[in-house]
XYZ file of C-alpha atoms in Angstrom:
137
model
C 0.000 0.000 0.000
C 1.142 3.492 -0.719
C -0.105 7.020 -0.233
C 1.150 10.491 -1.062
C 0.493 13.970 0.302
C 1.639 15.468 -3.033
C 2.639 18.892 -1.755
C 0.274 19.130 1.221
C 1.753 19.151 4.722
C 3.033 15.705 5.748
C 0.303 13.316 6.859
C -2.635 15.577 5.940
C -3.779 14.077 2.603
C -2.490 10.606 1.747
C -2.808 9.085 5.204
C -6.454 10.154 5.726
C -7.359 8.884 2.231
C -5.616 5.560 2.917
C -7.446 5.422 6.256
C -10.764 5.835 4.425
C -9.868 2.985 2.059
C -8.944 0.719 4.964
C -12.044 1.803 6.883
C -14.242 0.681 3.987
C -12.332 -2.633 3.923
C -11.323 -2.227 0.284
C -8.247 -3.494 -1.535
C -6.678 -2.812 -4.931
C -8.120 0.710 -5.003
C -6.982 3.960 -6.536
C -8.536 7.028 -4.908
C -7.592 10.529 -6.016
C -8.866 13.613 -4.212
C -8.341 17.003 -5.839
C -8.655 20.088 -3.625
C -8.909 23.585 -5.002
C -7.717 26.367 -2.720
C -10.614 28.700 -2.008
C -8.740 31.334 -0.037
C -9.381 29.873 3.424
C -6.491 28.141 5.184
C -7.799 24.937 6.756
C -4.809 24.041 8.903
C -3.557 20.479 9.399
C -6.713 19.282 11.183
C -9.003 20.776 8.557
C -6.996 19.222 5.727
C -7.112 15.795 7.396
C -10.902 16.049 7.819
C -11.409 17.378 4.283
C -9.363 14.683 2.538
C -10.547 11.813 4.738
C -14.251 12.661 4.616
C -14.207 13.327 0.864
C -12.514 9.985 0.212
C -15.032 8.185 2.463
C -18.007 9.780 0.668
C -16.707 8.766 -2.729
C -15.731 5.232 -1.681
C -19.143 4.610 -0.123
C -20.989 5.758 -3.253
C -18.734 4.115 -5.848
C -19.650 0.701 -7.281
C -17.459 -2.159 -6.043
C -16.561 -5.518 -7.518
C -15.389 -8.587 -5.685
C -12.669 -10.491 -7.498
C -12.157 -14.120 -6.493
C -8.885 -15.659 -7.721
C -9.521 -18.674 -9.952
C -7.459 -21.660 -10.972
C -7.859 -24.011 -13.933
C -6.714 -27.612 -13.772
C -6.655 -30.054 -16.670
C -6.911 -33.767 -16.138
C -7.144 -37.060 -17.938
C -8.980 -40.139 -16.606
C -10.737 -43.291 -17.732
C -14.223 -42.739 -19.122
C -15.666 -44.784 -16.250
C -14.483 -42.048 -13.841
C -16.209 -39.205 -15.682
C -19.223 -39.143 -13.352
C -16.978 -38.883 -10.292
C -14.962 -36.066 -11.906
C -18.069 -34.052 -12.797
C -19.552 -34.633 -9.313
C -16.355 -33.385 -7.649
C -16.306 -30.338 -9.916
C -19.912 -29.534 -9.002
C -19.199 -30.033 -5.283
C -16.599 -27.253 -5.382
C -18.507 -24.975 -7.770
C -16.123 -25.802 -10.613
C -16.909 -25.047 -14.238
C -15.875 -27.655 -16.780
C -14.674 -26.892 -20.280
C -12.635 -28.356 -23.120
C -14.015 -31.865 -22.759
C -12.598 -34.314 -25.256
C -11.593 -37.944 -25.516
C -7.995 -38.791 -26.370
C -6.760 -41.592 -28.632
C -6.957 -44.052 -25.681
C -10.627 -43.208 -25.122
C -9.894 -41.320 -21.883
C -11.730 -38.182 -20.872
C -9.680 -34.990 -20.848
C -11.346 -32.006 -19.198
C -10.466 -28.622 -17.692
C -12.054 -27.496 -14.435
C -11.988 -23.873 -13.278
C -12.600 -23.309 -9.569
C -11.787 -20.829 -6.816
C -8.038 -20.857 -6.168
C -8.594 -21.666 -2.489
C -10.516 -24.841 -3.478
C -7.965 -26.177 -5.978
C -6.116 -28.575 -3.671
C -9.314 -29.886 -2.071
C -10.829 -30.441 -5.520
C -7.751 -32.364 -6.662
C -7.789 -34.508 -3.508
C -11.493 -35.206 -3.963
C -10.941 -36.262 -7.588
C -8.007 -38.507 -6.650
C -10.115 -40.160 -3.925
C -13.200 -40.517 -6.136
C -11.203 -42.098 -8.964
C -9.059 -44.186 -6.585
C -5.961 -42.523 -7.989
C -7.014 -43.113 -11.578
C -6.430 -39.552 -12.712
C -3.548 -37.689 -14.289
C -3.319 -33.924 -13.852
C -1.747 -32.357 -16.930
C -0.395 -28.881 -17.551
């Protein structure tokens, strides 16, 4: 994380804006506050309140998006295991794609799931197929 006072007295602009971002529990955010001097000197306390409250107002009214890291695994298994593979994918909210059968008649499929579920999904597939699966790159 980084913040800048960009010419304002130290700690009066960037820190309050960063505090507003943290207070709204946001990450991966860019927040720019532009202040035009209107002839009245606000002092350090006034600047802190002005920058912090402006940032909070904007952050609360701006649309937000939640990004969940994903992972895609590709595997190959006997056709008889296909039901177990699709059931495991569904259990972890995985999305299957690229299904095909190779020259040995084995199912090859890609499964995209939440990154945090990848290892559990792989373990579940290995258990369900009794080790009859090959994870390919």
